[in-house]
Short mmCIF file of C-alpha atoms (C1' of nucleotides) in Angstrom, two decimals:
data_model
loop_
_atom_site.label_atom_id
_atom_site.label_comp_id
_atom_site.label_asym_id
_atom_site.label_seq_id
_atom_site.Cartn_x
_atom_site.Cartn_y
_atom_site.Cartn_z
CA MET A 1 14.92 34.29 17.61
CA PRO A 2 11.36 34.36 15.67
CA TYR A 3 11.66 36.44 12.52
CA ALA A 4 9.93 39.53 14.19
CA SER A 5 12.67 39.98 16.76
CA PHE A 6 15.43 40.59 14.07
CA ALA A 7 13.63 44.01 13.88
CA SER A 8 15.67 44.73 17.10
CA MET A 9 18.62 42.50 16.35
CA PRO A 10 21.78 44.66 17.00
CA CYS A 11 23.06 44.35 13.75
CA ALA A 12 23.12 47.23 10.58
CA LEU A 13 22.50 44.64 8.21
CA GLY A 14 20.00 42.43 10.08
CA ARG A 15 17.55 44.91 10.71
CA PRO A 16 17.09 46.38 7.22
CA ALA A 17 17.60 42.76 5.76
CA ALA A 18 14.52 41.59 8.04
CA LEU A 19 12.30 44.83 7.27
CA LEU A 20 12.75 44.78 3.38
CA GLY A 21 13.00 40.89 3.48
CA GLU A 22 9.00 40.76 4.05
CA ARG A 23 7.03 39.11 1.08
CA TRP A 24 6.00 42.12 -1.07
CA THR A 25 8.12 44.69 0.62
CA LEU A 26 10.79 45.00 -2.18
CA LEU A 27 8.30 44.62 -5.11
CA LEU A 28 6.27 47.63 -3.53
CA LEU A 29 9.45 49.90 -3.06
CA ARG A 30 10.02 48.88 -6.79
CA GLN A 31 6.84 50.08 -7.89
CA ILE A 32 7.24 53.02 -5.75
CA PHE A 33 10.56 53.92 -7.24
CA LEU A 34 9.08 53.53 -10.38
CA GLY A 35 6.58 56.36 -9.69
CA THR A 36 3.30 54.55 -8.36
CA ARG A 37 1.80 56.26 -5.48
CA ARG A 38 -1.91 55.80 -4.91
CA PHE A 39 -3.33 52.59 -3.28
CA GLU A 40 -5.58 51.42 -6.26
CA ASP A 41 -2.66 51.70 -8.43
CA PHE A 42 -0.49 49.47 -6.48
CA GLN A 43 -3.19 47.08 -6.30
CA ALA A 44 -3.55 46.97 -9.90
CA ALA A 45 0.15 46.95 -10.97
CA MET A 46 1.28 44.05 -8.65
CA GLU A 47 -2.29 42.30 -7.78
CA ILE A 48 -1.15 42.11 -4.50
CA SER A 49 -4.27 41.58 -2.15
CA ARG A 50 -5.62 44.79 -0.58
CA SER A 51 -5.28 43.72 3.18
CA VAL A 52 -1.56 43.04 2.75
CA LEU A 53 -1.03 45.84 0.92
CA THR A 54 -2.46 47.74 3.68
CA ASP A 55 -0.26 46.12 5.89
CA ARG A 56 2.85 46.74 3.98
CA LEU A 57 2.17 50.49 3.47
CA ASN A 58 1.65 50.87 7.08
CA VAL A 59 4.89 49.02 8.23
CA LEU A 60 6.61 51.64 5.79
CA LEU A 61 4.88 54.70 6.96
CA GLN A 62 5.84 53.38 10.50
CA GLU A 63 9.15 53.02 9.60
CA GLY A 64 9.42 56.49 7.94
CA VAL A 65 10.31 55.26 4.71
CA LEU A 66 6.93 56.58 3.13
CA LYS A 67 4.64 59.42 4.14
CA ARG A 68 1.35 60.33 3.63
CA VAL A 69 0.73 63.20 1.30
CA PRO A 70 -2.54 64.83 0.62
CA TYR A 71 -3.41 66.30 -3.04
CA GLN A 72 -6.74 67.48 -4.83
CA GLU A 73 -8.52 65.52 -7.24
CA ASP A 74 -11.76 66.66 -8.54
CA GLY A 75 -12.35 69.25 -5.72
CA ARG A 76 -11.99 66.36 -3.23
CA THR A 77 -8.68 65.55 -0.65
CA ARG A 78 -7.22 62.11 -1.12
CA HIS A 79 -3.77 60.64 0.00
CA GLU A 80 -0.79 59.29 -2.04
CA TYR A 81 2.28 57.53 -0.59
CA ARG A 82 5.37 59.23 -1.07
CA LEU A 83 9.22 58.35 -0.23
CA THR A 84 10.51 60.10 2.60
CA GLU A 85 14.56 61.11 2.57
CA LYS A 86 15.08 58.09 4.17
CA GLY A 87 13.21 56.13 1.51
CA ARG A 88 14.97 57.70 -1.25
CA ASP A 89 18.10 56.50 0.47
CA LEU A 90 17.06 53.17 -0.41
CA TYR A 91 17.87 53.71 -3.98
CA PRO A 92 21.43 52.49 -3.88
CA VAL A 93 19.60 49.14 -2.39
CA MET A 94 17.49 49.06 -5.50
CA MET A 95 20.25 49.94 -8.04
CA ALA A 96 22.23 47.16 -6.62
CA LEU A 97 19.49 44.55 -6.85
CA ARG A 98 19.16 45.70 -10.61
CA THR A 99 22.59 45.43 -11.43
CA TRP A 100 22.92 42.04 -10.07
CA GLY A 101 19.30 41.37 -11.77
CA GLU A 102 20.83 42.54 -15.20
CA LYS A 103 23.85 40.61 -15.09
CA TRP A 104 22.66 37.14 -13.50
CA MET A 105 18.58 36.86 -14.13
CA THR A 106 18.22 38.50 -17.46
CA PRO A 107 17.47 35.73 -20.09
CA GLU A 108 18.50 36.66 -23.41
CA GLU A 109 18.87 40.40 -24.43
CA GLU A 110 15.62 41.60 -22.61
CA GLU A 111 15.46 45.02 -21.45
CA SER A 112 13.00 45.92 -18.90
CA PHE A 113 13.64 49.71 -18.96
CA HIS A 114 16.43 51.88 -19.48
CA LEU A 115 18.23 54.23 -16.83
CA HIS A 116 20.60 56.80 -17.60
CA HIS A 117 22.34 60.08 -16.16
CA ARG A 118 20.34 62.94 -16.61
CA ASP A 119 23.13 65.27 -17.13
CA CYS A 120 25.62 62.97 -19.38
CA GLY A 121 23.32 60.31 -20.54
CA GLY A 122 25.46 57.52 -19.26
CA GLY A 123 24.55 54.53 -17.79
CA VAL A 124 23.78 53.32 -14.13
CA ARG A 125 25.55 50.85 -11.81
CA ALA A 126 25.74 49.93 -8.13
CA LYS A 127 29.10 49.35 -6.56
CA VAL A 128 30.90 49.26 -3.20
CA GLU A 129 34.12 51.46 -2.33
CA CYS A 130 36.54 52.14 -0.15
CA THR A 131 35.72 55.62 1.74
CA ASP A 132 39.38 55.99 2.07
CA CYS A 133 41.49 55.31 -0.79
CA GLY A 134 38.10 55.12 -3.34
CA ALA A 135 39.18 51.49 -4.62
CA GLU A 136 36.04 49.54 -5.92
CA LEU A 137 35.84 46.71 -3.63
CA SER A 138 34.21 42.89 -3.51
CA ALA A 139 33.69 40.65 -0.45
CA ARG A 140 37.29 39.19 -0.68
CA ASP A 141 38.73 42.74 -0.51
CA VAL A 142 36.63 43.52 2.92
CA GLN A 143 38.00 42.21 6.37
CA VAL A 144 35.21 41.68 9.04
CA THR A 145 35.73 42.29 12.50
CA ALA A 146 33.46 41.96 15.66
CA ARG A 147 31.90 45.03 17.26
CA SER A 148 34.67 46.96 19.08
CA MET B 1 -0.26 38.41 -10.90
CA PRO B 2 0.52 36.12 -7.63
CA TYR B 3 3.79 36.79 -6.00
CA ALA B 4 5.43 33.64 -7.49
CA SER B 5 4.72 34.78 -11.07
CA PHE B 6 7.19 37.89 -10.55
CA ALA B 7 9.96 35.08 -10.97
CA SER B 8 9.13 35.18 -14.75
CA MET B 9 8.36 39.01 -14.65
CA PRO B 10 10.33 40.98 -17.66
CA CYS B 11 12.18 43.22 -15.05
CA ALA B 12 15.70 43.15 -14.04
CA LEU B 13 14.35 44.69 -10.48
CA GLY B 14 11.54 42.83 -10.21
CA ARG B 15 12.93 39.25 -10.66
CA PRO B 16 15.72 39.86 -7.87
CA ALA B 17 13.25 41.76 -5.81
CA ALA B 18 10.64 38.52 -5.70
CA LEU B 19 13.53 36.41 -5.05
CA LEU B 20 15.18 38.03 -2.21
CA GLY B 21 11.88 39.23 -1.11
CA GLU B 22 10.81 36.13 0.47
CA ARG B 23 11.04 35.86 4.32
CA TRP B 24 14.22 34.74 5.60
CA THR B 25 16.07 34.99 2.58
CA LEU B 26 17.80 37.90 3.01
CA LEU B 27 18.64 36.93 6.62
CA LEU B 28 20.02 33.81 5.18
CA LEU B 29 22.20 35.59 2.87
CA ARG B 30 23.65 37.78 5.76
CA GLN B 31 24.26 34.60 7.76
CA ILE B 32 26.07 33.35 4.64
CA PHE B 33 28.23 36.52 3.87
CA LEU B 34 29.22 36.62 7.67
CA GLY B 35 30.64 32.91 6.92
CA THR B 36 28.13 30.40 8.11
CA ARG B 37 27.95 27.39 5.61
CA ARG B 38 26.26 24.33 7.61
CA PHE B 39 22.88 23.45 7.97
CA GLU B 40 23.12 23.09 11.92
CA ASP B 41 24.95 26.52 12.24
CA PHE B 42 22.28 28.40 10.12
CA GLN B 43 19.35 26.80 12.26
CA ALA B 44 21.45 27.70 15.44
CA ALA B 45 22.01 31.21 14.52
CA MET B 46 18.95 32.16 13.20
CA GLU B 47 16.26 29.95 14.78
CA ILE B 48 14.64 29.76 11.61
CA SER B 49 12.41 26.51 11.52
CA ARG B 50 14.28 23.65 9.73
CA SER B 51 11.67 22.92 6.90
CA VAL B 52 11.73 26.50 5.80
CA LEU B 53 15.79 26.55 6.12
CA THR B 54 15.75 23.34 3.87
CA ASP B 55 13.23 25.07 1.51
CA ARG B 56 15.22 28.53 1.30
CA LEU B 57 18.78 26.70 0.71
CA ASN B 58 17.21 24.56 -2.06
CA VAL B 59 15.69 27.65 -3.83
CA LEU B 60 19.11 29.29 -3.70
CA LEU B 61 20.87 26.37 -5.10
CA GLN B 62 18.34 26.20 -7.65
CA GLU B 63 19.07 29.77 -8.70
CA GLY B 64 22.53 29.09 -8.76
CA VAL B 65 23.52 31.75 -6.13
CA LEU B 66 24.62 28.83 -3.42
CA LYS B 67 26.52 25.33 -4.18
CA ARG B 68 26.75 22.55 -2.11
CA VAL B 69 30.57 21.73 -1.35
CA PRO B 70 31.80 18.24 0.14
CA TYR B 71 34.22 18.14 2.82
CA GLN B 72 35.51 15.75 5.39
CA GLU B 73 35.16 15.91 8.76
CA ASP B 74 35.96 13.01 11.42
CA GLY B 75 36.67 11.16 8.41
CA ARG B 76 33.38 11.49 7.05
CA THR B 77 31.96 13.24 4.14
CA ARG B 78 29.56 16.03 4.70
CA HIS B 79 28.25 18.77 2.71
CA GLU B 80 28.35 22.81 3.35
CA TYR B 81 26.92 25.67 1.50
CA ARG B 82 29.11 28.14 -0.33
CA LEU B 83 28.05 31.32 -2.38
CA THR B 84 28.62 30.91 -6.34
CA GLU B 85 30.23 33.61 -8.18
CA LYS B 86 26.71 34.83 -8.86
CA GLY B 87 26.33 34.73 -5.10
CA ARG B 88 29.38 36.86 -4.29
CA ASP B 89 27.90 39.22 -6.54
CA LEU B 90 25.42 39.94 -4.39
CA TYR B 91 27.89 41.81 -2.06
CA PRO B 92 26.90 45.34 -3.28
CA VAL B 93 23.19 44.43 -2.34
CA MET B 94 24.19 43.63 1.21
CA MET B 95 26.44 46.51 1.59
CA ALA B 96 23.82 49.07 0.18
CA LEU B 97 21.46 47.41 2.86
CA ARG B 98 24.25 48.04 5.47
CA THR B 99 25.11 51.53 4.59
CA TRP B 100 21.29 52.23 4.86
CA GLY B 101 20.79 50.40 8.19
CA GLU B 102 23.88 52.02 9.26
CA LYS B 103 22.65 55.54 8.55
CA TRP B 104 18.70 55.25 9.22
CA MET B 105 18.27 52.45 11.53
CA THR B 106 21.30 52.20 14.03
CA PRO B 107 20.00 53.41 17.36
CA GLU B 108 22.19 55.42 19.51
CA GLU B 109 26.38 54.81 18.99
CA GLU B 110 25.52 50.87 18.42
CA GLU B 111 28.29 49.20 15.97
CA SER B 112 27.25 45.62 15.02
CA PHE B 113 30.72 44.80 13.33
CA HIS B 114 33.16 46.52 11.79
CA LEU B 115 34.17 46.45 7.88
CA HIS B 116 37.42 48.02 6.57
CA HIS B 117 39.43 47.47 3.43
CA ARG B 118 42.30 45.03 3.72
CA ASP B 119 44.82 46.72 1.78
CA CYS B 120 44.36 50.44 3.30
CA GLY B 121 42.10 49.94 6.20
CA GLY B 122 39.28 52.55 5.14
CA GLY B 123 35.72 51.93 5.74
CA VAL B 124 33.33 50.28 3.29
CA ARG B 125 30.35 51.90 1.70
CA ALA B 126 27.95 51.23 -1.50
CA LYS B 127 26.85 54.10 -3.91
CA VAL B 128 25.55 54.51 -7.32
CA GLU B 129 27.49 55.93 -9.95
CA CYS B 130 27.10 56.83 -13.70
CA THR B 131 29.18 54.58 -16.26
CA ASP B 132 30.34 57.24 -18.18
CA CYS B 133 31.15 60.26 -16.10
CA GLY B 134 31.52 58.48 -13.21
CA ALA B 135 29.39 60.99 -10.90
CA GLU B 136 27.71 59.47 -7.83
CA LEU B 137 23.89 59.31 -8.59
CA SER B 138 20.73 59.68 -6.67
CA ALA B 139 17.63 59.03 -7.72
CA ARG B 140 16.58 62.30 -8.93
CA ASP B 141 19.78 62.28 -11.21
CA VAL B 142 18.59 59.31 -13.21
CA GLN B 143 15.86 59.38 -16.27
CA VAL B 144 13.48 56.15 -16.45
CA THR B 145 12.57 55.45 -20.00
CA ALA B 146 10.46 52.42 -20.85
CA ARG B 147 12.48 49.47 -22.68
CA SER B 148 13.47 50.36 -26.31
"C1'" DT C 1 25.36 -3.40 19.70
"C1'" DC C 2 24.18 0.88 21.37
"C1'" DC C 3 24.93 5.95 20.87
"C1'" DT C 4 26.28 10.41 18.75
"C1'" DT C 5 25.91 13.83 15.32
"C1'" DG C 6 24.86 16.47 11.12
"C1'" DA C 7 21.42 16.69 8.18
"C1'" DG C 8 17.39 16.55 6.86
"C1'" DT C 9 11.79 15.21 6.80
"C1'" DT C 10 7.25 15.04 8.99
"C1'" DC C 11 3.41 16.49 10.75
"C1'" DG C 12 -0.42 18.89 13.28
"C1'" DG C 13 -1.54 23.31 14.75
"C1'" DA C 14 -0.65 28.53 14.29
"C1'" DA C 15 0.25 32.58 11.81
"C1'" DT C 16 -0.14 34.58 6.97
"C1'" DC C 17 -2.03 35.32 2.73
"C1'" DC C 18 -5.65 35.49 -0.43
"C1'" DA C 19 -10.02 36.95 -3.12
"C1'" DA C 20 -14.25 38.44 -2.68
"C1'" DA C 21 -17.71 41.06 -0.56
"C1'" DC C 22 -18.56 44.92 2.47
"C1'" DT C 23 -18.22 49.99 4.23
"C1'" DC C 24 -17.80 54.56 4.15
"C1'" DA C 25 -16.83 59.48 2.74
"C1'" DG C 26 -17.32 62.78 -0.68
"C1'" DC C 27 -19.03 64.13 -5.08
"C1'" DT C 28 -22.20 64.01 -9.54
"C1'" DA C 29 -25.97 63.20 -12.06
"C1'" DC C 30 -30.80 62.93 -12.01
"C1'" DG D 1 -32.67 64.52 -2.06
"C1'" DT D 2 -31.52 60.15 -3.35
"C1'" DA D 3 -29.12 57.02 -5.97
"C1'" DG D 4 -24.72 56.15 -8.30
"C1'" DC D 5 -19.63 56.23 -8.93
"C1'" DT D 6 -14.92 56.18 -6.85
"C1'" DG D 7 -10.88 55.99 -3.93
"C1'" DA D 8 -9.19 53.84 -0.05
"C1'" DG D 9 -9.62 50.74 2.64
"C1'" DT D 10 -11.84 46.80 6.30
"C1'" DT D 11 -13.98 41.98 6.97
"C1'" DT D 12 -13.95 37.61 6.12
"C1'" DG D 13 -13.81 32.34 5.34
"C1'" DG D 14 -10.76 29.36 2.96
"C1'" DA D 15 -6.12 28.31 1.12
"C1'" DT D 16 -1.15 28.29 1.93
"C1'" DT D 17 2.82 28.69 4.54
"C1'" DC D 18 5.53 28.67 9.03
"C1'" DC D 19 6.66 26.84 13.45
"C1'" DG D 20 8.26 23.38 16.77
"C1'" DA D 21 8.72 19.13 17.92
"C1'" DA D 22 9.38 14.57 17.00
"C1'" DC D 23 11.00 11.37 13.85
"C1'" DT D 24 14.39 9.15 9.92
"C1'" DC D 25 18.56 8.10 8.35
"C1'" DA D 26 23.54 6.97 7.77
"C1'" DA D 27 28.53 6.96 9.55
"C1'" DG D 28 31.51 6.75 12.50
"C1'" DG D 29 32.83 5.52 17.93
"C1'" DA D 30 32.60 3.12 22.96
#
DNA sequence: TCCTTGAGTTCGGAATCCAAACTCAGCTAC
DNA sequence: GTAGCTGAGTTTGGATTCCGAACTCAAGGA
C-alpha cells in the first residue's frame, strides 16, 4: 500500500496519521494554533519552501481543516487561513504532543511558552479517559478488538 | 530554518511535531501500538520500502521511543522492536488522533477496531484538561504567553 | 552442501523538496 | 499614467528522499 492510499484506509487512526504525518503538516498546524494566518508569515516563521507551503495549505483546505477568509488591509481584499471547527478539534492532538514534548524532549529547564486556563490560571495537559467510569487510561488499560 | 533543525528548536511542541511529522513515522507508531514488533511484519503490513523502514526505526531507536529486544525463535536469537516508557507515553497522542479521526474522518458507519477499558468496558477518548480545576479545555479556554 | 528465513543494505530510477526567480493584481507615489 | 511596492502565489532546475527489486549475510534444517 503506497503512502497515499492510507488516506482511504479503513482505520480511524490510520487516516489522520497519514494526513498529519506528511513533512511540515504538524509544524504548520503548530504555527496556526500559535496564531499565524498569512502565507508570508508562515513562510517567514518556518522557512518552508513556498511551493510546499502552497501544497500543504491546499491539502488542509481540501480536508476542511482550514478555510480561506477574506479580510481588508489598506483598502484591499486579501485572504488569510483560519481553522475550521474540524481544525480547532485538533487541539487535543497538539496538546498531547506538547505534553509529551515537555516530559520527554525538553532539555534542562527550558520553557518555550506558557499555557494556562483563562478562568482559573491552572496548567494544561492532555490525557486519555474512559467514557464510562472517567478513569485515566494508559495503553495497558485498554483492550483492542477487531472491528465487529 | 530547514526542517531538520526543528529538532533543536526551543519549543516543547515543535520538537515532537518535527519528529513525528516525517512521512511514515506516525503510521509506524500506529502499527507498533497495534502490536507489530518485527521488521518483516512492519514491511508486510504497511508496504513501506525496506530502506525507509530501516531509517525510521533507527530514528525512533535513537530518540529512545523504541528499543531492540532479543528473543528466541527456532533456537535462534533475533530482535524485535518494542516501545520504551517514553514510547508508551505517546499513547495520548495516538488516542487524540483516533478520537479526531472517528469524529471527522470516518465515512459512514465504519468501525475500524474497538477500544475499551479493561476494567469497566467503557469507551476511550482523549481530552485536554486543566491541571488545577480539572475542567475540560478547548483552544479558546487557554491563554498562551511567551516564555517567562 | 544446499535451502530457507529474518533482517537488513545497495542501487538506479521516480517522486519530492528546495531556493531563487518570475508573475500578477491592486494600490501609492511621483 | 507609469514606475514601484506588496502579498500571494507559480515556475523551474538542481538536490534530496523515496521506491522496488536485487543482493547480502548469518543461522539453522534437509
